[in-house]
One Martini backbone bead per residue (centre of mass of N, CA, C, O) as a GRO file, in nm:
protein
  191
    1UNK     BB    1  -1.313   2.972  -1.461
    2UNK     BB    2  -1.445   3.251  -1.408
    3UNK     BB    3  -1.741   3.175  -1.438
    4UNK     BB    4  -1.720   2.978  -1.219
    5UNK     BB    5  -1.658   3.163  -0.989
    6UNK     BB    6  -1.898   3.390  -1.030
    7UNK     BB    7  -2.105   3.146  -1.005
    8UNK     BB    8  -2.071   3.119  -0.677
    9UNK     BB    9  -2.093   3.392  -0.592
   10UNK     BB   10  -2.407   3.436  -0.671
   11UNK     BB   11  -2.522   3.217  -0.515
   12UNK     BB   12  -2.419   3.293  -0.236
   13UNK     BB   13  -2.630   3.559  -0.272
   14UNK     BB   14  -2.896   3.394  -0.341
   15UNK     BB   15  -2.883   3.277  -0.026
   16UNK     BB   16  -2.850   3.534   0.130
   17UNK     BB   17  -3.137   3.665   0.039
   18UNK     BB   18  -3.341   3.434   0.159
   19UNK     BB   19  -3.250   3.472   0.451
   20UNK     BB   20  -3.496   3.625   0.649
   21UNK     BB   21  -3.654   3.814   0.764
   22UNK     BB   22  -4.059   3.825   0.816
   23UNK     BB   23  -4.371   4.007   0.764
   24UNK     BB   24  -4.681   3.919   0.865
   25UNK     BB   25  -5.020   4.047   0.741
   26UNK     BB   26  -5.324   4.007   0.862
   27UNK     BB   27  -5.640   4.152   0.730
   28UNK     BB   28  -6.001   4.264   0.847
   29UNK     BB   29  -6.260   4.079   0.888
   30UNK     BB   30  -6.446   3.933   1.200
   31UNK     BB   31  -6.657   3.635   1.301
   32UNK     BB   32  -6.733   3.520   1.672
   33UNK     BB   33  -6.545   3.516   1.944
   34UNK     BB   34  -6.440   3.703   2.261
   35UNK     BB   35  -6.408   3.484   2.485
   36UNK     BB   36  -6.594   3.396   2.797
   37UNK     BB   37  -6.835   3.391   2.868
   38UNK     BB   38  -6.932   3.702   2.985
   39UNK     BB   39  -6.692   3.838   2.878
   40UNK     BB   40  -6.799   3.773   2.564
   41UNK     BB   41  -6.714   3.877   2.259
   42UNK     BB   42  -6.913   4.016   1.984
   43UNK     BB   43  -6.842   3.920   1.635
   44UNK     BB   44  -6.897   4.159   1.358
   45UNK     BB   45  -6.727   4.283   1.144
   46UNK     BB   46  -6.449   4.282   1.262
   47UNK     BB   47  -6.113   4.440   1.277
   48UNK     BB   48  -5.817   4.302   1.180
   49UNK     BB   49  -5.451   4.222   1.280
   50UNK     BB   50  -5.234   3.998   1.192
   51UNK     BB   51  -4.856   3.956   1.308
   52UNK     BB   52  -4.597   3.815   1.178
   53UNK     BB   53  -4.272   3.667   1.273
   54UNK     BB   54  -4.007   3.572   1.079
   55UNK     BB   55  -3.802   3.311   0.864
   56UNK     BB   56  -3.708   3.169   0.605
   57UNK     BB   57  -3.537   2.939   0.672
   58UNK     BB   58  -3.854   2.823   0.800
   59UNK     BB   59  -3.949   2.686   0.568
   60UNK     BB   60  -4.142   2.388   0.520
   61UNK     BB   61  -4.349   2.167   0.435
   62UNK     BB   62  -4.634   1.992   0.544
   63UNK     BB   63  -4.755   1.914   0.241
   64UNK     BB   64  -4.816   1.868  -0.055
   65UNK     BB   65  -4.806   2.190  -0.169
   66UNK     BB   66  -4.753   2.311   0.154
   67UNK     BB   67  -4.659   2.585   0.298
   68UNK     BB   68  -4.469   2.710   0.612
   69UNK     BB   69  -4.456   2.948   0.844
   70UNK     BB   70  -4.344   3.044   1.128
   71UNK     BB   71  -4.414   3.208   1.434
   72UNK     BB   72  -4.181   3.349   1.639
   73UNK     BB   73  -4.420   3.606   1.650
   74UNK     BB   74  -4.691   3.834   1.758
   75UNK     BB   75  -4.967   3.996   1.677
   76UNK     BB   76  -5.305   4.157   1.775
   77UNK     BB   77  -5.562   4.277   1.651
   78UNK     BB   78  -5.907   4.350   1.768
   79UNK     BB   79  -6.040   4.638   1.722
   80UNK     BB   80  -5.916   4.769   2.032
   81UNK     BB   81  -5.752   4.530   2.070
   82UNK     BB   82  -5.407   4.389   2.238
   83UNK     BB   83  -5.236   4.092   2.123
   84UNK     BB   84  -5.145   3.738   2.141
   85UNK     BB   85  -5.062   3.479   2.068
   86UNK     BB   86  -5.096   3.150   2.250
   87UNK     BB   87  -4.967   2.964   2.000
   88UNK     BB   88  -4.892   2.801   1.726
   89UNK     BB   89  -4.799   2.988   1.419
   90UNK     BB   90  -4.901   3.050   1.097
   91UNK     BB   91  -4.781   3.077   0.745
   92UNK     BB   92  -4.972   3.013   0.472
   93UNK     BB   93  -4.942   2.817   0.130
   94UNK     BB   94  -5.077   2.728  -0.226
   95UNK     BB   95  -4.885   2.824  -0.475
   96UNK     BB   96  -5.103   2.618  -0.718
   97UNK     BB   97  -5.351   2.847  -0.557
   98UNK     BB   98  -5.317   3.082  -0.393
   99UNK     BB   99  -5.347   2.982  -0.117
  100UNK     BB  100  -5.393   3.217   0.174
  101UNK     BB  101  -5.268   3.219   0.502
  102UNK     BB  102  -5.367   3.163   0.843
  103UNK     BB  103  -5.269   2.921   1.163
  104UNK     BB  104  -5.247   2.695   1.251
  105UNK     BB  105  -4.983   2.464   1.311
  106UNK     BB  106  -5.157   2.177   1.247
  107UNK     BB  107  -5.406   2.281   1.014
  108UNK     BB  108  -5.702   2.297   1.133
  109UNK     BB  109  -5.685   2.632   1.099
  110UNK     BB  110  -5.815   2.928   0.961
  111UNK     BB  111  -5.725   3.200   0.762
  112UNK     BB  112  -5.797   3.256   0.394
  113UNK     BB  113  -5.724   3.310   0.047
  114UNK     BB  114  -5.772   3.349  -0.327
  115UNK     BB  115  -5.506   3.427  -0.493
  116UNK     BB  116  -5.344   3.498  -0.809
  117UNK     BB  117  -5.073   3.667  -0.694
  118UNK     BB  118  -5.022   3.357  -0.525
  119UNK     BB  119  -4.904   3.222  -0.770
  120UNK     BB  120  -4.578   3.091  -0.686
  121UNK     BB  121  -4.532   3.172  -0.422
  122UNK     BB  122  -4.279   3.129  -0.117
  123UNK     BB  123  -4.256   3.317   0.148
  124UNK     BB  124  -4.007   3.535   0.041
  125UNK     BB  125  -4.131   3.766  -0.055
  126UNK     BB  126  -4.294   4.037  -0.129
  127UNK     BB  127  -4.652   4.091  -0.049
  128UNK     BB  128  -4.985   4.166  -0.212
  129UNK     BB  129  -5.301   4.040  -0.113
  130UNK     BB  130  -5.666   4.004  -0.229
  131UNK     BB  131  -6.001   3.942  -0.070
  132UNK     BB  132  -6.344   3.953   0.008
  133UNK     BB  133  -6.323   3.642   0.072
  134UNK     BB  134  -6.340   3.335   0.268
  135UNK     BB  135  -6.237   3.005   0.203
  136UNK     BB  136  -6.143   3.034   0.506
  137UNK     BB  137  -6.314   3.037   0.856
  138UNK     BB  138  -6.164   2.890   1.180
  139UNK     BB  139  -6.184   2.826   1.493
  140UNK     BB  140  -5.967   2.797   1.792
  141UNK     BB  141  -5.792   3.043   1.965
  142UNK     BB  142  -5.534   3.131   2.153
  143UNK     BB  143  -5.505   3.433   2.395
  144UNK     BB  144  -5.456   3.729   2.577
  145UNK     BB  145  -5.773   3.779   2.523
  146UNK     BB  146  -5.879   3.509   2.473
  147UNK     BB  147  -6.050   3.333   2.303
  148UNK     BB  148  -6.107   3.266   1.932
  149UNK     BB  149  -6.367   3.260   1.762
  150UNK     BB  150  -6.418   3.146   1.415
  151UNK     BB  151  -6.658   3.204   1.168
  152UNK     BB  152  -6.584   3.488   1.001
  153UNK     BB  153  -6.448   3.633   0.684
  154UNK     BB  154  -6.355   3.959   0.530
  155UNK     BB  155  -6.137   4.161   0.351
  156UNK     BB  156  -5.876   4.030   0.265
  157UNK     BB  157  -5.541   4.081   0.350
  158UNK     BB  158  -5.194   3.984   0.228
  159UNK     BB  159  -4.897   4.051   0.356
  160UNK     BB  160  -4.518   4.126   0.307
  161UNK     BB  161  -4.236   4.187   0.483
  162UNK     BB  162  -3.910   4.263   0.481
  163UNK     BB  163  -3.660   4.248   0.664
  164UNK     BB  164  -3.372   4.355   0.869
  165UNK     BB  165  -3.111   4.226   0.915
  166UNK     BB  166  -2.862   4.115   1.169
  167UNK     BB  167  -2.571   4.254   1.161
  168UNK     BB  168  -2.385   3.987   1.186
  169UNK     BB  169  -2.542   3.871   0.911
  170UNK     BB  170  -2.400   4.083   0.743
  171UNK     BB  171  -2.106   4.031   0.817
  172UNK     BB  172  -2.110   3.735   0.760
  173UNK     BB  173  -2.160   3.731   0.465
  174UNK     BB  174  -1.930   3.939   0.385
  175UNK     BB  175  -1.703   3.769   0.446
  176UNK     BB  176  -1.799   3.528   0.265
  177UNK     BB  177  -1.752   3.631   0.021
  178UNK     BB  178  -1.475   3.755  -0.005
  179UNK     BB  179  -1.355   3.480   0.005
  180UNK     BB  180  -1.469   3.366  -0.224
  181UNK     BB  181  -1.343   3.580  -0.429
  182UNK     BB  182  -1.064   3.515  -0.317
  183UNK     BB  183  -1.050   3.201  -0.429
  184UNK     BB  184  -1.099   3.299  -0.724
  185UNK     BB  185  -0.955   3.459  -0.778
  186UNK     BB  186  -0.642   3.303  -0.745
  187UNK     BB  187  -0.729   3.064  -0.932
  188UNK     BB  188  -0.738   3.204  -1.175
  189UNK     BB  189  -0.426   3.293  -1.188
  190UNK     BB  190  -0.354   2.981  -1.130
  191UNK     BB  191  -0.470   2.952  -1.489
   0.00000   0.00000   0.00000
């Protein structure tokens, strides 16, 4: 009875480490077009770096196969300048080929690349996976910079680093555990 309340105890914890805060940041250089008209800028293996804030509570399946995690908030740097996508973001993963990166909401845009290291990954824990090709980049994304037209990406990097969480999930987290383990003491004694 006591190995099945510590087993109660440990399920609690590792539920509670893997829901909380997740910083996605794709890196590289990237050719195709920012902004319209005359106003638009001509990019060619230009420098960028999207960083995406999620919470893993939020992964979930697109298709099989295909994990996906929204993201909450977002930055962009392309080149010298900085701003964010104004349209819904995710950070996305096919864990059986190691297929990673980021992309539109709807799966119709990406830029992406495949990595060994990213085999079995699954949007939750920290990782560091890079490729000098990019299997996939393209489409047309809104920005507070103006339309961003990708059409070709290379050094791509995808880095993924854990948040931490806010004080009251922390507080609440630890109450509930308190709980668990006392009402297992309990149980225990009256065995």
């Amino acid at each position: 009875m006591r190995f099945l309340s510590f087993g109660i105890v440990l399920a609690a914890l590792a539920t509670v480490a893997h829901a909380g805060p997740i910083t996605y940041i794709e890196t590289g250089e990237i050719s195709g077009r920012l902004g319209t008209g005359n106003a638009a800028i001509s990019l060619t293996n230009t420098s960028f770096s999207f960083t995406f804030n999620s919470d893993t509570a939020n992964i979930f399946t697109f298709t099989p196969g295909v994990l996906f995690n929204p993201a909450l908030s977002n930055s962009i740097t392309i080149g010298a300048l900085s701003g964010s996508f104004t349209e819904a973001m995710i950070a996305g993963l096919v864990p059986g080929s190691g297929l990673i990166g980021m992309g539109g909401a709807a799966g119709d845009k990406a830029i992406n690349f495949s990595s060994a290291g990213a085999v079995g990954y699954g949007l939750v824990t920290p990782i560091s996976v890079s490729n000098p090709a990019a299997s996939f980049a393209g489409g047309t994304y809104s920005t507070t910079l103006g339309d961003l037209v990708v059409t070709g990406a290379q050094n791509l990097t995808f880095t993924a680093v854990l948040g931490t969480p806010e004080p009251g999930t922390i507080g609440l987290s630890v109450v509930g555990l308190l709980a668990l383990a006392g009402t297992a003491l309990r149980r225990s004694k009256l065995s």
